[in-house]
PDB file of C-alpha atoms in Angstrom:
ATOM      1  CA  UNK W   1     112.625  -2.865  83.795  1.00 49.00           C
ATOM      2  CA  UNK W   2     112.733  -2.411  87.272  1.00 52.00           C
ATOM      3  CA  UNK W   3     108.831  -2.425  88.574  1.00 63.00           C
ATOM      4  CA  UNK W   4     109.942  -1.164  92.401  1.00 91.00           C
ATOM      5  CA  UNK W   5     107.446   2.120  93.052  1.00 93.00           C
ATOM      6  CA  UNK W   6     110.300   3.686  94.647  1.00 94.00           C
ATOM      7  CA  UNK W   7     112.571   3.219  92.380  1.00 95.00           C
ATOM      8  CA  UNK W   8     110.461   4.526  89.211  1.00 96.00           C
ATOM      9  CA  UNK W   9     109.572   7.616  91.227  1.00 95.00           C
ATOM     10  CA  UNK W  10     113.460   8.260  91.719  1.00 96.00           C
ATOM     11  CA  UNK W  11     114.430   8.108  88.122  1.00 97.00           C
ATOM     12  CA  UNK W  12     111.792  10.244  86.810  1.00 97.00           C
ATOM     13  CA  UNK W  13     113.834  12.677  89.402  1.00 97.00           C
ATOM     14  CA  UNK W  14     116.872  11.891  87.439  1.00 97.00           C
ATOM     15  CA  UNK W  15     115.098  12.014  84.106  1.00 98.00           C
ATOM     16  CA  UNK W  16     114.227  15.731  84.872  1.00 97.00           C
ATOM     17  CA  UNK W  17     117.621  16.422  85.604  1.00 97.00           C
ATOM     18  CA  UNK W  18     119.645  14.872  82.877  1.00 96.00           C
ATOM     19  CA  UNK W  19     116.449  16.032  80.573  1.00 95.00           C
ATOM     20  CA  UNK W  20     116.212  12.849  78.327  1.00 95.00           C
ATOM     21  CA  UNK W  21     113.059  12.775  77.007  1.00 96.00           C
ATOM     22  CA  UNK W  22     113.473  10.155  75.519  1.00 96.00           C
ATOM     23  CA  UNK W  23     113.987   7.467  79.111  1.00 97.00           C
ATOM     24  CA  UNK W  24     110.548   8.460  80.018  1.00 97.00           C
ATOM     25  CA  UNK W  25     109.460   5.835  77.732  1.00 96.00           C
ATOM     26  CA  UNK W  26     110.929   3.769  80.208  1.00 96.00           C
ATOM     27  CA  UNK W  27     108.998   5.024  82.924  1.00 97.00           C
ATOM     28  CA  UNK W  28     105.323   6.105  82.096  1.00 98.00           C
ATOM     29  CA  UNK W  29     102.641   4.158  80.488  1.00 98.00           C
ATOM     30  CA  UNK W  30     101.331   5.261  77.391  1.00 97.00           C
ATOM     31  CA  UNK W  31      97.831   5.778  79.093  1.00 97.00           C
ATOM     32  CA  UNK W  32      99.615   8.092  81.648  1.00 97.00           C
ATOM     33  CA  UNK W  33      96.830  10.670  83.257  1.00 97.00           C
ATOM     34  CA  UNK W  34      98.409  13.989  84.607  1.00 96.00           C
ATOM     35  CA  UNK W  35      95.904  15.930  86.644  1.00 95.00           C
ATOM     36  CA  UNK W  36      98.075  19.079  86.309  1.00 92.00           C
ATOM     37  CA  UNK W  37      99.573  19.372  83.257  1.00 90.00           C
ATOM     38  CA  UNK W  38     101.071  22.120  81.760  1.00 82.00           C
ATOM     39  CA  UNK W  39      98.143  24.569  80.656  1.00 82.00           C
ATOM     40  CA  UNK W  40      97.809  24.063  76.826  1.00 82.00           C
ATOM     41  CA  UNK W  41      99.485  21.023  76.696  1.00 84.00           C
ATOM     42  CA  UNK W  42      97.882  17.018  76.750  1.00 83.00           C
ATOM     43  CA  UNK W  43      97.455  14.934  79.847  1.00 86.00           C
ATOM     44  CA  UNK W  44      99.434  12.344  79.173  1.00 92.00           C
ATOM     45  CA  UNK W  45     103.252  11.372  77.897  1.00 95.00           C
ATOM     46  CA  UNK W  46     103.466  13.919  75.589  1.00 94.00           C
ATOM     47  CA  UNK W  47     102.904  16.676  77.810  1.00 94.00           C
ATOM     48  CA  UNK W  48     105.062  14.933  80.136  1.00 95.00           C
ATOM     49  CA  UNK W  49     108.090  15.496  76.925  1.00 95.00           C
ATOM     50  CA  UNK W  50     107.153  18.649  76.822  1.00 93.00           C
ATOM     51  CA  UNK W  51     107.591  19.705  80.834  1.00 94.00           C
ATOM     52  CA  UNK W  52     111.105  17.983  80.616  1.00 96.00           C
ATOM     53  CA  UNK W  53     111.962  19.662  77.681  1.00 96.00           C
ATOM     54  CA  UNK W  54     110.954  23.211  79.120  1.00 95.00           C
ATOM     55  CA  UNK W  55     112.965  22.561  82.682  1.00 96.00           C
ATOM     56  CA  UNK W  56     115.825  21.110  80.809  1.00 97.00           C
ATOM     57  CA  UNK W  57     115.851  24.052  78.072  1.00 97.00           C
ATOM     58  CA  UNK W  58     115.522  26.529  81.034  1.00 97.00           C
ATOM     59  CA  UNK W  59     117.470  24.977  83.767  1.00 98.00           C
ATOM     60  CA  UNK W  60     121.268  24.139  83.866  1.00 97.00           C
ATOM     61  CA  UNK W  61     123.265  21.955  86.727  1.00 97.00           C
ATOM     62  CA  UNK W  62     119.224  20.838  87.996  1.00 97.00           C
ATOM     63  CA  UNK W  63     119.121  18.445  90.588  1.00 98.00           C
ATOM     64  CA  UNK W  64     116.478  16.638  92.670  1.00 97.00           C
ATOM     65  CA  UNK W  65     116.872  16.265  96.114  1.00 97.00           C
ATOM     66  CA  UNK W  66     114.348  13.835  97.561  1.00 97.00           C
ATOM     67  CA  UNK W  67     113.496  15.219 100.929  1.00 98.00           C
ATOM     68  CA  UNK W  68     110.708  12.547 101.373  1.00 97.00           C
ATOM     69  CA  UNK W  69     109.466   9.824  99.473  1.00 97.00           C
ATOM     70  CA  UNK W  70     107.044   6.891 100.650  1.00 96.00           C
ATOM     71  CA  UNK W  71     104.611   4.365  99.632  1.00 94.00           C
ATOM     72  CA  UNK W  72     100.609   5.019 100.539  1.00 92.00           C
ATOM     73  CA  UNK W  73      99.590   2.072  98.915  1.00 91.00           C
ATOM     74  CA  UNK W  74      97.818   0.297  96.209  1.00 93.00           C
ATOM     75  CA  UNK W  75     100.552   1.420  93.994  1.00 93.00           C
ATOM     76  CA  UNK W  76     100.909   5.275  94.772  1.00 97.00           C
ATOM     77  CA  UNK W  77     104.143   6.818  96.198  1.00 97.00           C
ATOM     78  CA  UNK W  78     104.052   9.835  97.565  1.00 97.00           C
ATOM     79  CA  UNK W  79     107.407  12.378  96.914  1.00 97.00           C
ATOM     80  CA  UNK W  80     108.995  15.431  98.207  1.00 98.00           C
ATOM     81  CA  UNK W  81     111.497  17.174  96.276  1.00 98.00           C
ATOM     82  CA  UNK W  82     113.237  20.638  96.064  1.00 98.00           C
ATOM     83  CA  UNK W  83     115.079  21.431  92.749  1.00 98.00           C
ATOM     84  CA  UNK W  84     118.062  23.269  92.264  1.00 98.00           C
ATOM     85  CA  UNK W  85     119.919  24.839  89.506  1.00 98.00           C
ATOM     86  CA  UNK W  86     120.704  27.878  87.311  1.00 98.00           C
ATOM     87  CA  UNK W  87     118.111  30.070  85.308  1.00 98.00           C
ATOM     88  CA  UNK W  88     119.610  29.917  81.844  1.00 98.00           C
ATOM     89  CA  UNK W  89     116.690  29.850  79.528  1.00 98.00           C
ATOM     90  CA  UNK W  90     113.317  31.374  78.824  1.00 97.00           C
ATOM     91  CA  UNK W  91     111.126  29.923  81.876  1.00 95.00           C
ATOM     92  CA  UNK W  92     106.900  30.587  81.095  1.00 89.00           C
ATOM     93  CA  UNK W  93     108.077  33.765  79.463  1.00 91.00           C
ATOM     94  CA  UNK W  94     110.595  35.220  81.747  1.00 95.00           C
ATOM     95  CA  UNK W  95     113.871  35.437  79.619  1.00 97.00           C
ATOM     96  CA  UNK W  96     117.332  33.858  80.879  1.00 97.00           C
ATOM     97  CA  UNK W  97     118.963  35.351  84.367  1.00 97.00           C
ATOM     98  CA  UNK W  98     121.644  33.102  85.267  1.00 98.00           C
ATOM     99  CA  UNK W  99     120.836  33.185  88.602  1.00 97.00           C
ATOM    100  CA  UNK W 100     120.775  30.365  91.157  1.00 98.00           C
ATOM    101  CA  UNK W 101     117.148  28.857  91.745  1.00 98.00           C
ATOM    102  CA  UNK W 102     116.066  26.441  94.751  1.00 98.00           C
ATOM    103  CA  UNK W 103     112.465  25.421  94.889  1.00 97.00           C
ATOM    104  CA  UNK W 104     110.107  22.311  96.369  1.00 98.00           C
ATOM    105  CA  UNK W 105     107.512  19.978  94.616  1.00 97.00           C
ATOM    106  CA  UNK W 106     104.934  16.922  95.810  1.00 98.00           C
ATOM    107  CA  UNK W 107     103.956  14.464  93.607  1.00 97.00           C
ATOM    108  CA  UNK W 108     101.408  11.428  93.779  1.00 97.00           C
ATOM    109  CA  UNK W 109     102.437   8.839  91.636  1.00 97.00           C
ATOM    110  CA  UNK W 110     100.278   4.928  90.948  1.00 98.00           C
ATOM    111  CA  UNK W 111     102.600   3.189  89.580  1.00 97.00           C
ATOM    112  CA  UNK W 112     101.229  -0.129  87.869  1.00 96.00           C
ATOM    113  CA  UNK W 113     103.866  -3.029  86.359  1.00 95.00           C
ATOM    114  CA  UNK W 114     106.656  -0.706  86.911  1.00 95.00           C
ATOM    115  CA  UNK W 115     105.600   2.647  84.791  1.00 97.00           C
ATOM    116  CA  UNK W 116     103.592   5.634  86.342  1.00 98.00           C
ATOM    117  CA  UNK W 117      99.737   5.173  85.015  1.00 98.00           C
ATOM    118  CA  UNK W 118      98.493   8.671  86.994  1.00 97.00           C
ATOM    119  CA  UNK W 119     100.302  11.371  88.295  1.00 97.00           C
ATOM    120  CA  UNK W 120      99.558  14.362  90.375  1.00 97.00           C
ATOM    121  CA  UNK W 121     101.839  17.282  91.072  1.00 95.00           C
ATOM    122  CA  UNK W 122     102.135  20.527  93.001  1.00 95.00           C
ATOM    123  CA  UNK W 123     105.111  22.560  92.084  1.00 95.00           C
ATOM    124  CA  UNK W 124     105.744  25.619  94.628  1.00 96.00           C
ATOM    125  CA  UNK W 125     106.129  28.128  91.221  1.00 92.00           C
ATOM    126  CA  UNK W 126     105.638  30.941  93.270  1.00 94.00           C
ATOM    127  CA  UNK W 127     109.160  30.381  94.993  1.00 94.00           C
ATOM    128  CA  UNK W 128     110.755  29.692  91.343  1.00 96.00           C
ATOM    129  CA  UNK W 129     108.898  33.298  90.551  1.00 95.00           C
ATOM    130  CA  UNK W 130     109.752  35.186  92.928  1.00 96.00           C
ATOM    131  CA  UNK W 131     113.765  34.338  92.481  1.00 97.00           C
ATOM    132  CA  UNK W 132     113.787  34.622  88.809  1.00 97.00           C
ATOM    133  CA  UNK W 133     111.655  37.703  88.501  1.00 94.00           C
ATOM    134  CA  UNK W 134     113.185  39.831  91.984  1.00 84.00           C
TER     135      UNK W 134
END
């Protein structure tokens, strides 16, 4: 298990694009706290599943492009991402458009013996909106 902050911030990127569920076992500890998780859903790994599952079910060719990612400190990284790929599946109710998507994220991340133990997010869902709904 590799316990490098960095480098557990990165694959969750990759986790979210090859949407294995599964590896994030790997990378979050079973106490995980999400701050923003998905409304209706729990704050920890199970709602975590559940957010992979939904990009990976609505997403196809998704990527992560790290535009920034740094340490604060004390565990937490701080990351910088835009997403990329094709709208091919319901998305929070909007049905399938097959059109290209490009959006940007931060994320807060402690990470504690190599797994993420609190997370906080801000997805710019407006942007994702905006080109799935126009």
């Amino acid at each position: 298990m590799n316990t490098d902050a960095r480098a557990v911030a990165t694959q969750i990127y990759r986790i979210f694009d090859i949407g294995d569920v599964a590896a994030l076992d790997d990378v979050l500890a079973p106490e995980l706290v999400d701050h923003n998780p998905i409304p209706g859903t729990s704050s920890g790994v199970e709602g975590m599943r559940l957010l992979v599952a939904a990009v990976r079910d609505a997403f196809t060719a998704t990527r992560h492009e790290v535009l920034h990612l740094t340490e604060a400190g004390e565990g937490w990284i701080v990351g910088h991402w835009r997403m990329t790929g094709i709208h091919t599946g319901q998305w929070l109710g909007t049905p399938a458009t097959g059109r290209p998507v490009s959006f940007t994220g931060t994320d807060l991340m402690r990470v504690v013996d190599g797994k993420v133990v609190e997370l906080r997010h801000v997805e710019e869902l407006f942007q994702l909106h905006q080109q799935i709904t126009a």
